[in-house]
Amino acid sequence: MSRPASAYDLTKLPTRAPHSINKEQANRQLKRMRQELIELQDRLYAENRQSVLVVLQGMDASGKDGLIRRVFSGINPQGVQVHSFKEPTAEELAHDFLWRVHQQTPRRGMIQVFNRSHYEDVLITRVAGLISTEEAKRRFTAINAFEKLLQQAGTTVLKFYLHVSEKEQRERLEERVTDTSKQWKYEAGDEKKAQQWPQYRDVYEDVFQHCSPASCPWHIIPADQNWYKAYAVAEVLRDTMVKMNPQYPQYKADRPE
Amino acid sequence: MSRPASAYDLTKLPTRAPHSINKEQANRQLKRMRQELIELQDRLYAENRQSVLVVLQGMDASGKDGLIRRVFSGINPQGVQVHSFKEPTAEELAHDFLWRVHQQTPRRGMIQVFNRSHYEDVLITRVAGLISTEEAKRRFTAINAFEKLLQQAGTTVLKFYLHVSEKEQRERLEERVTDTSKQWKYEAGDEKKAQQWPQYRDVYEDVFQHCSPASCPWHIIPADQNWYKAYAVAEVLRDTMVKMNPQYPQYKADRPE
């Protein structure tokens, strides 16, 4: 079946690292970048003016948890918070879809990581047939306005899609059955998820199409290799924070001249 | 000084009741409408699908507290919540201006009353010179998107401006000094507020200009007489809820045929 052409054709975007870098180099550079991130986070916290929101999305088994561990370990946890969005509670469902998300946005000085996010409300809801295409369009508009609101209040929003291939996803999901160290990750329905790769691809492409203003693009990260994706995400985060250039405030206590 | 023509010229909009109604009639009808509201609220709560957000704005001494008492007394407090927005805390100021507001939006089945609201962030902040005209414009856009989000999730947003004349406001503020039963309302700066009527008028007119989409207009209520404003607000609320037409859900327990 042919699909409409798109700038975000996931079947054409790489899921593996470019040849210009190998695992050893990437790990060495990741280590160095983590040191830089430690200092940048310290300055961000002290400055208390700007904040960072890292939105992490990816299909099941794309390795979101491992990525958070690899990139953020070592950074002062006082300045970094991770929030995992699970299935909404009854109370959350009794409000608009951004209600619970807005409560978790970072205050000034903080780095907030969303492990899954408001985008689930235009992804899994569509694959499950819970919302119409029209409702998805309305939500795209609401999401763009929401992210703009955050940006105007000093929050830099970084959105990452961890891009795993259909084959890699299937293998990882199977490992959850065969590898005893990974069986704890197994969830009912994992087999079905592997078959839904094309449906998820379609709704993700629609998200990238509608929710990528110039000021807030998606970063599509090749994610079949864990070492590469951590390196790639850390690099975007480090470069972004260097540009934000947070400063330690000047000492300005009142004291006699 | 001449001002640009506007559909919302507050100096031309009435602050007193129309001649078609007197105090006695209004009070009698208010009593009847309150009975209707009690039933409508009960159905809204039972239906658990829609909600109502009443946004109350008005200059100091326009009588917001008294209005809430007059309109909502008698309605089941389990289904009505009032939230008064005070000066933002340090934690609230560390987020975007809608962060604290979003947390207070009504869940399904509820009537939520905002005693002051997100509009203070484009009113007092402008009179005090805390934000630029450009920032105010950005906030208008954010507010419109926010209210649309709520509407799309089933919340009917009703916005009331209690319109008192400059003269009436000054008299009420003076009573806070001379009338012992009203002295508790006195706040430092009340004298200054009375002088700021024209500045507040200007920023309010700007709000009405920019934040009145057809689906979410402002209701400008003549408010020099307490009996009239309660009647007028109750009427809009009653008519709106009649249109929302909440229904008691059908009994649908599982039981043998």
Coordinates of C-alpha atoms in Angstrom, one line a residue:
Chain A
M1 CA 0.0 0.0 0.0
S2 CA 1.5 3.3 -1.0
R3 CA 1.4 6.2 1.5
P4 CA 1.4 10.0 0.8
A5 CA 4.8 11.5 0.6
S6 CA 6.0 13.2 3.7
A7 CA 9.0 15.0 5.0
Y8 CA 8.7 12.7 8.0
D9 CA 8.6 9.3 6.3
L10 CA 9.8 7.1 9.1
T11 CA 10.5 4.2 6.8
K12 CA 13.2 6.3 5.1
L13 CA 14.7 7.8 8.2
P14 CA 17.7 5.9 9.7
T15 CA 17.3 3.8 12.8
R16 CA 21.0 3.1 13.1
A17 CA 24.0 5.3 13.8
P18 CA 25.8 7.0 11.0
H19 CA 29.2 5.5 9.9
S20 CA 31.0 8.6 11.1
I21 CA 30.9 7.5 14.7
N22 CA 31.5 4.2 16.5
K23 CA 30.4 2.9 19.9
E24 CA 33.7 3.6 21.7
Q25 CA 33.9 7.2 20.4
A26 CA 30.3 7.9 21.3
N27 CA 30.7 6.6 24.8
R28 CA 33.8 8.7 25.4
Q29 CA 32.1 11.8 24.1
L30 CA 28.9 11.0 26.1
K31 CA 31.1 10.9 29.2
R32 CA 32.6 14.3 28.4
M33 CA 29.2 15.8 27.6
R34 CA 27.7 14.6 30.9
Q35 CA 30.4 16.6 32.6
E36 CA 29.4 19.7 30.6
L37 CA 25.7 19.0 31.4
I38 CA 26.5 18.8 35.1
E39 CA 28.0 22.3 35.0
L40 CA 25.2 23.7 32.7
Q41 CA 22.5 22.3 35.0
D42 CA 24.2 23.9 38.0
R43 CA 24.2 27.3 36.3
L44 CA 20.6 26.9 35.1
Y45 CA 19.5 26.2 38.7
A46 CA 21.5 29.1 40.2
E47 CA 20.3 31.5 37.5
N48 CA 16.7 30.6 38.3
R49 CA 15.3 32.2 35.1
Q50 CA 15.0 29.6 32.4
S51 CA 14.0 25.9 32.3
V52 CA 14.2 22.9 30.0
L53 CA 11.5 20.4 29.2
V54 CA 12.7 17.2 27.5
V55 CA 9.8 15.3 25.9
L56 CA 10.7 11.7 25.2
Q57 CA 8.6 9.6 22.9
G58 CA 9.1 6.4 21.1
M59 CA 7.3 3.1 20.4
D60 CA 7.3 0.4 23.0
A61 CA 10.8 -1.1 23.6
S62 CA 12.5 1.9 22.0
G63 CA 14.5 2.3 25.2
K64 CA 13.2 5.5 26.9
D65 CA 14.1 4.3 30.4
G66 CA 17.6 3.3 29.5
L67 CA 18.2 6.6 27.7
I68 CA 17.2 8.6 30.8
R69 CA 19.6 6.6 32.9
R70 CA 22.4 7.0 30.4
V71 CA 22.0 10.7 29.8
F72 CA 21.0 12.1 33.2
S73 CA 22.9 9.9 35.7
G74 CA 25.4 12.1 37.5
I75 CA 23.4 15.3 37.2
N76 CA 22.3 16.8 40.5
P77 CA 18.9 15.2 41.0
Q78 CA 17.8 18.4 42.8
G79 CA 17.7 20.1 39.4
V80 CA 16.4 17.3 37.3
Q81 CA 13.0 15.7 37.6
V82 CA 11.5 12.8 35.6
H83 CA 7.8 12.3 35.2
S84 CA 6.4 9.2 33.6
F85 CA 2.9 9.5 32.2
K86 CA 0.9 6.4 32.8
E87 CA -2.6 5.6 31.8
P88 CA -4.7 8.6 32.9
T89 CA -6.6 8.3 36.2
A90 CA -10.4 8.9 36.5
E91 CA -9.7 12.3 37.9
E92 CA -7.3 13.2 35.0
L93 CA -9.8 12.0 32.4
A94 CA -12.4 14.3 34.0
H95 CA -10.4 17.3 32.7
D96 CA -9.0 18.4 29.4
F97 CA -6.0 16.2 28.2
L98 CA -3.4 18.9 29.0
W99 CA -4.6 19.4 32.6
R100 CA -2.3 16.8 34.1
V101 CA 0.5 17.6 31.8
H102 CA 0.6 21.3 32.7
Q103 CA 1.0 20.5 36.4
Q104 CA 4.3 18.8 35.6
T105 CA 6.0 21.5 33.6
P106 CA 9.3 22.7 35.0
R107 CA 9.6 25.6 37.3
R108 CA 12.4 28.1 36.6
G109 CA 15.9 26.7 37.0
M110 CA 14.8 23.1 36.5
I111 CA 15.2 20.4 33.8
Q112 CA 12.1 18.3 33.5
V113 CA 12.0 15.0 31.6
F114 CA 8.7 13.6 30.3
N115 CA 8.9 9.9 29.9
R116 CA 6.0 9.7 27.5
S117 CA 3.9 12.9 27.4
H118 CA 0.9 14.8 26.1
Y119 CA 1.7 13.3 22.7
E120 CA 0.3 10.0 23.9
D121 CA -3.1 11.7 23.7
V122 CA -2.7 11.9 19.9
L123 CA -0.9 8.6 19.5
I124 CA -2.2 5.6 21.5
T125 CA -5.7 7.2 21.5
R126 CA -5.7 7.2 17.7
V127 CA -4.3 3.7 17.3
A128 CA -6.9 2.5 19.8
G129 CA -9.6 4.4 17.9
L130 CA -10.6 6.5 20.9
I131 CA -10.5 9.8 19.1
S132 CA -11.4 11.0 15.6
T133 CA -9.1 12.6 13.1
E134 CA -10.9 15.9 13.8
E135 CA -10.3 15.6 17.5
A136 CA -6.6 14.9 16.8
K137 CA -6.4 18.0 14.7
R138 CA -7.9 20.1 17.5
R139 CA -5.4 18.6 19.9
F140 CA -2.4 19.4 17.6
T141 CA -3.5 23.0 17.7
A142 CA -3.9 22.9 21.5
I143 CA -0.5 21.3 21.9
N144 CA 1.2 23.9 19.7
A145 CA -0.4 26.7 21.8
F146 CA 0.6 25.0 25.0
E147 CA 4.3 24.5 24.0
K148 CA 4.4 28.2 22.9
L149 CA 3.0 29.3 26.3
L150 CA 5.8 27.4 28.0
Q151 CA 8.4 28.8 25.6
Q152 CA 7.2 32.3 26.3
A153 CA 7.6 31.8 30.0
G154 CA 11.3 30.8 29.5
T155 CA 11.0 27.1 29.0
T156 CA 13.0 25.5 26.2
V157 CA 11.1 22.5 24.9
L158 CA 13.1 19.7 23.4
K159 CA 11.2 16.8 21.7
F160 CA 12.9 13.5 20.9
Y161 CA 11.5 10.6 19.1
L162 CA 13.5 7.4 19.6
H163 CA 13.2 5.7 16.2
V164 CA 13.5 2.0 16.3
S165 CA 12.9 -0.2 13.3
E166 CA 10.1 -2.7 13.1
K167 CA 12.6 -5.6 13.2
E168 CA 14.5 -4.2 16.2
Q169 CA 11.3 -3.6 18.2
R170 CA 10.1 -7.1 17.5
E171 CA 13.4 -8.6 18.7
R172 CA 13.4 -6.5 21.9
L173 CA 9.8 -7.5 22.7
E174 CA 10.7 -11.1 22.2
E175 CA 13.6 -10.8 24.5
R176 CA 11.2 -9.9 27.3
V177 CA 10.0 -13.4 27.1
T178 CA 13.2 -15.3 26.5
D179 CA 15.8 -13.2 28.6
T180 CA 15.2 -13.7 32.3
S181 CA 16.8 -10.3 33.1
K182 CA 14.2 -8.6 30.9
Q183 CA 11.1 -10.6 31.8
W184 CA 10.1 -7.9 34.4
K185 CA 9.4 -5.6 31.5
Y186 CA 7.0 -7.9 29.8
E187 CA 3.4 -6.7 29.7
A188 CA 0.3 -8.3 28.4
G189 CA -0.2 -7.1 24.9
D190 CA 3.5 -6.9 23.9
E191 CA 2.9 -9.3 21.0
K192 CA 0.1 -7.1 19.7
K193 CA 2.3 -4.0 20.0
A194 CA 4.9 -5.5 17.7
Q195 CA 2.2 -5.9 15.1
Q196 CA 1.1 -2.3 15.4
W197 CA 4.4 -0.8 14.3
P198 CA 2.8 0.5 11.0
Q199 CA -0.2 2.1 12.7
Y200 CA 2.1 3.8 15.2
R201 CA 4.4 5.0 12.4
D202 CA 1.4 6.6 10.7
V203 CA 0.2 8.5 13.8
Y204 CA 3.7 9.6 14.7
E205 CA 4.3 10.9 11.2
D206 CA 1.1 12.9 11.6
V207 CA 2.4 14.4 14.9
F208 CA 5.7 15.4 13.3
Q209 CA 3.8 17.0 10.4
H210 CA 1.5 19.1 12.6
C211 CA 3.5 19.8 15.8
S212 CA 6.9 20.9 14.5
P213 CA 7.0 24.7 14.5
A214 CA 10.4 26.1 13.7
S215 CA 10.8 27.1 17.3
C216 CA 10.0 23.6 18.6
P217 CA 11.0 20.8 16.1
W218 CA 11.1 17.1 16.7
H219 CA 14.5 15.4 16.9
I220 CA 14.2 12.0 15.3
I221 CA 16.9 9.9 16.9
P222 CA 18.2 6.6 15.4
A223 CA 17.5 4.3 18.3
D224 CA 18.3 0.7 17.3
Q225 CA 21.7 1.0 19.2
N226 CA 21.5 2.2 22.8
W227 CA 25.0 3.7 22.7
Y228 CA 24.1 6.0 19.8
K229 CA 20.8 7.3 21.0
A230 CA 22.2 8.4 24.4
Y231 CA 25.0 10.2 22.6
A232 CA 22.7 11.9 20.1
V233 CA 20.2 13.1 22.7
A234 CA 23.0 14.3 25.1
E235 CA 24.5 16.3 22.2
V236 CA 21.2 18.1 21.4
L237 CA 20.7 18.8 25.1
R238 CA 24.2 20.1 25.6
D239 CA 24.2 22.3 22.5
T240 CA 20.8 23.7 23.5
M241 CA 21.9 24.5 27.0
V242 CA 25.1 26.1 25.8
K243 CA 23.0 28.4 23.7
M244 CA 20.7 29.2 26.6
N245 CA 23.9 30.2 28.4
P246 CA 22.6 30.3 32.0
Q247 CA 24.7 32.6 34.3
Y248 CA 25.4 32.5 37.9
P249 CA 23.8 35.6 39.4
Q250 CA 26.0 38.4 40.7
Y251 CA 26.4 38.8 44.4
K252 CA 24.2 41.7 45.3
A253 CA 23.6 41.7 49.1
D254 CA 23.1 45.0 50.7
R255 CA 26.2 46.1 52.5
P256 CA 27.9 49.3 53.4
E257 CA 30.0 50.9 50.6
Chain B
M1 CA -8.0 63.2 25.7
S2 CA -9.8 61.3 23.0
R3 CA -9.6 57.5 22.8
P4 CA -9.9 55.2 19.7
A5 CA -13.4 54.1 19.0
S6 CA -14.2 50.6 20.3
A7 CA -17.2 48.3 20.5
Y8 CA -16.3 48.0 24.1
D9 CA -16.2 51.7 25.2
L10 CA -16.9 51.3 28.9
T11 CA -17.7 54.9 29.4
K12 CA -20.7 54.4 27.1
L13 CA -21.9 51.0 28.5
P14 CA -24.5 51.3 31.3
T15 CA -23.5 50.7 34.9
R16 CA -27.1 50.9 36.1
A17 CA -30.1 48.6 35.6
P18 CA -32.4 49.1 32.6
H19 CA -35.8 50.8 33.4
S20 CA -37.6 47.6 32.3
I21 CA -37.0 46.0 35.7
N22 CA -37.1 47.1 39.3
K23 CA -35.5 45.8 42.4
E24 CA -38.5 43.9 43.7
Q25 CA -39.1 42.1 40.4
A26 CA -35.4 41.2 40.0
N27 CA -35.2 39.7 43.5
R28 CA -38.4 37.7 42.9
Q29 CA -37.0 36.4 39.6
L30 CA -33.6 35.7 41.1
K31 CA -35.2 33.5 43.8
R32 CA -37.0 31.5 41.1
M33 CA -33.8 31.2 39.0
R34 CA -31.9 29.9 42.0
Q35 CA -34.4 27.1 42.2
E36 CA -33.9 26.3 38.5
L37 CA -30.1 26.5 39.0
I38 CA -30.3 24.0 41.9
E39 CA -32.0 21.5 39.6
L40 CA -29.7 22.2 36.7
Q41 CA -26.6 21.8 38.9
D42 CA -28.0 18.5 40.2
R43 CA -28.4 17.2 36.6
L44 CA -25.0 18.5 35.6
Y45 CA -23.4 16.6 38.5
A46 CA -25.3 13.4 37.8
E47 CA -24.6 13.5 34.1
N48 CA -20.8 13.9 34.7
R49 CA -20.0 14.9 31.2
Q50 CA -20.0 18.7 31.0
S51 CA -18.8 21.5 33.3
V52 CA -19.1 25.2 33.7
L53 CA -16.4 27.8 34.4
V54 CA -17.7 31.2 35.6
V55 CA -15.0 33.8 35.3
L56 CA -15.7 36.9 37.5
Q57 CA -13.8 40.1 36.9
G58 CA -14.4 43.7 37.9
M59 CA -12.6 46.6 39.4
D60 CA -12.0 46.8 43.1
A61 CA -15.3 47.3 45.0
S62 CA -17.4 46.1 42.0
G63 CA -19.0 43.5 44.4
K64 CA -17.6 40.1 43.2
D65 CA -17.9 38.5 46.6
G66 CA -21.4 39.7 47.2
L67 CA -22.4 38.5 43.8
I68 CA -21.1 35.0 44.4
R69 CA -23.1 34.8 47.7
R70 CA -26.3 36.1 46.0
V71 CA -26.2 33.8 43.0
F72 CA -24.7 30.6 44.4
S73 CA -26.2 30.3 47.9
G74 CA -28.4 27.4 48.1
I75 CA -26.8 25.4 45.3
N76 CA -25.3 22.1 46.6
P77 CA -21.7 23.0 47.5
Q78 CA -20.6 19.6 46.5
G79 CA -21.1 20.6 42.9
V80 CA -19.9 24.3 43.1
Q81 CA -16.4 25.4 43.9
V82 CA -15.1 29.0 44.2
H83 CA -11.5 29.8 43.8
S84 CA -10.1 33.2 44.6
F85 CA -6.9 34.1 42.8
K86 CA -4.7 36.2 45.0
E87 CA -1.3 37.6 44.3
P88 CA 0.8 34.8 42.9
T89 CA 3.2 32.9 45.2
A90 CA 6.9 32.5 44.4
E91 CA 6.2 28.9 43.2
E92 CA 3.4 30.1 40.9
L93 CA 5.6 32.9 39.5
A94 CA 8.2 30.3 38.6
H95 CA 5.9 28.9 36.0
D96 CA 3.9 30.3 33.0
F97 CA 1.0 32.5 34.1
L98 CA -1.7 29.8 33.2
W99 CA 0.0 27.1 35.3
R100 CA -1.8 27.8 38.5
V101 CA -5.1 28.6 36.7
H102 CA -5.2 25.3 34.8
Q103 CA -5.0 23.4 38.0
Q104 CA -8.3 25.0 39.1
T105 CA -10.4 24.3 36.1
P106 CA -13.6 22.3 36.7
R107 CA -13.7 18.6 36.4
R108 CA -16.7 17.1 34.6
G109 CA -20.0 17.6 36.4
M110 CA -18.8 20.7 38.3
I111 CA -19.4 24.4 38.3
Q112 CA -16.3 26.3 39.1
V113 CA -16.3 30.0 39.9
F114 CA -13.1 32.1 39.5
N115 CA -13.1 35.1 41.8
R116 CA -10.6 37.0 39.7
S117 CA -8.8 34.9 37.2
H118 CA -6.0 34.6 34.5
Y119 CA -7.2 37.9 33.3
E120 CA -5.5 39.7 36.2
D121 CA -2.3 38.7 34.3
V122 CA -3.2 41.1 31.6
L123 CA -4.9 43.7 33.8
I124 CA -3.2 44.6 37.1
T125 CA 0.2 43.6 35.5
R126 CA -0.3 46.2 32.8
V127 CA -1.6 49.0 35.1
A128 CA 1.4 48.3 37.3
G129 CA 3.7 48.4 34.2
L130 CA 5.0 44.8 34.9
I131 CA 4.4 43.6 31.3
S132 CA 4.8 45.2 27.9
T133 CA 2.0 45.6 25.3
E134 CA 3.7 42.9 23.3
E135 CA 3.7 40.5 26.2
A136 CA 0.0 41.3 26.8
K137 CA -0.7 40.4 23.1
R138 CA 1.1 37.1 23.5
R139 CA -1.0 36.4 26.6
F140 CA -4.2 37.2 24.9
T141 CA -3.4 34.6 22.3
A142 CA -2.5 32.1 25.0
I143 CA -5.7 32.8 26.9
N144 CA -7.8 32.3 23.8
A145 CA -6.1 28.9 23.1
F146 CA -6.5 27.9 26.8
E147 CA -10.3 28.7 26.9
K148 CA -10.7 26.8 23.6
L149 CA -9.0 23.8 25.1
L150 CA -11.4 23.9 28.0
Q151 CA -14.4 24.2 25.7
Q152 CA -13.3 21.3 23.6
A153 CA -13.1 19.2 26.7
G154 CA -16.8 20.0 27.5
T155 CA -16.4 23.1 29.7
T156 CA -18.7 26.0 29.1
V157 CA -16.7 29.2 29.9
L158 CA -18.8 32.2 31.0
K159 CA -17.0 35.5 31.5
F160 CA -18.6 38.3 33.4
Y161 CA -17.3 41.8 33.9
L162 CA -19.0 43.7 36.8
H163 CA -19.2 47.2 35.4
V164 CA -19.2 49.9 38.1
S165 CA -18.9 53.6 37.3
E166 CA -16.0 55.6 38.5
K167 CA -18.3 57.5 40.9
E168 CA -19.8 54.4 42.4
Q169 CA -16.4 52.8 42.9
R170 CA -15.1 55.9 44.7
E171 CA -18.1 55.9 47.0
R172 CA -17.8 52.2 47.9
L173 CA -14.1 52.6 48.6
E174 CA -14.8 55.5 50.8
E175 CA -17.4 53.5 52.7
R176 CA -14.7 51.1 53.7
V177 CA -13.3 53.9 55.8
T178 CA -16.5 55.4 57.2
D179 CA -18.8 52.4 57.6
T180 CA -17.7 50.2 60.5
S181 CA -19.4 47.1 59.0
K182 CA -17.2 47.5 55.9
Q183 CA -13.9 48.5 57.4
W184 CA -12.6 44.9 57.3
K185 CA -12.6 45.2 53.5
Y186 CA -10.2 48.2 53.6
E187 CA -6.8 47.6 52.1
A188 CA -3.8 49.8 51.9
G189 CA -3.9 51.5 48.5
D190 CA -7.7 51.7 48.2
E191 CA -7.4 55.5 47.7
K192 CA -5.0 55.0 44.8
K193 CA -7.2 52.4 43.2
A194 CA -10.0 54.9 42.9
Q195 CA -7.7 57.1 40.9
Q196 CA -6.8 54.3 38.6
W197 CA -10.3 53.8 37.2
P198 CA -9.3 55.2 33.7
Q199 CA -6.2 53.0 33.5
Y200 CA -8.2 49.9 34.4
R201 CA -10.9 50.9 31.9
D202 CA -8.3 51.0 29.2
V203 CA -6.8 47.6 29.9
Y204 CA -10.2 46.0 30.3
E205 CA -11.3 47.4 27.0
D206 CA -8.2 45.8 25.5
V207 CA -9.1 42.5 27.0
F208 CA -12.7 42.6 25.6
Q209 CA -11.3 43.5 22.2
H210 CA -8.8 40.6 22.1
C211 CA -10.4 37.9 24.1
S212 CA -14.0 37.7 22.9
P213 CA -14.3 35.0 20.3
A214 CA -17.9 34.3 19.3
S215 CA -17.8 31.0 21.3
C216 CA -16.6 32.8 24.5
P217 CA -17.8 36.4 24.7
W218 CA -17.6 38.7 27.7
H219 CA -20.8 39.6 29.5
I220 CA -20.6 43.2 30.6
I221 CA -23.0 43.5 33.6
P222 CA -24.2 46.9 34.9
A223 CA -23.0 46.6 38.5
D224 CA -23.8 49.9 40.3
Q225 CA -26.8 48.2 41.9
N226 CA -26.2 44.9 43.7
W227 CA -29.7 43.6 43.1
Y228 CA -29.4 44.0 39.4
K229 CA -26.1 42.4 38.8
A230 CA -27.0 39.2 40.7
Y231 CA -30.2 38.9 38.7
A232 CA -28.3 39.5 35.4
V233 CA -25.5 37.0 36.1
A234 CA -28.0 34.4 37.3
E235 CA -30.0 34.8 34.1
V236 CA -27.0 34.2 31.8
L237 CA -26.0 31.2 33.9
R238 CA -29.5 29.7 33.9
D239 CA -30.0 30.3 30.2
T240 CA -26.6 28.7 29.4
M241 CA -27.3 25.7 31.6
V242 CA -30.7 25.2 30.1
K243 CA -29.0 25.1 26.7
M244 CA -26.4 22.6 27.9
N245 CA -29.3 20.5 28.9
P246 CA -27.6 18.0 31.2
Q247 CA -29.4 14.7 31.6
Y248 CA -29.6 12.2 34.5
P249 CA -27.9 9.1 33.1
Q250 CA -30.1 6.0 32.5
Y251 CA -30.0 3.2 34.9
K252 CA -27.9 0.5 33.3
A253 CA -26.8 -2.0 35.9
D254 CA -26.2 -5.5 34.8
R255 CA -29.0 -7.7 35.9
P256 CA -30.7 -10.8 34.6
E257 CA -33.2 -10.3 31.8

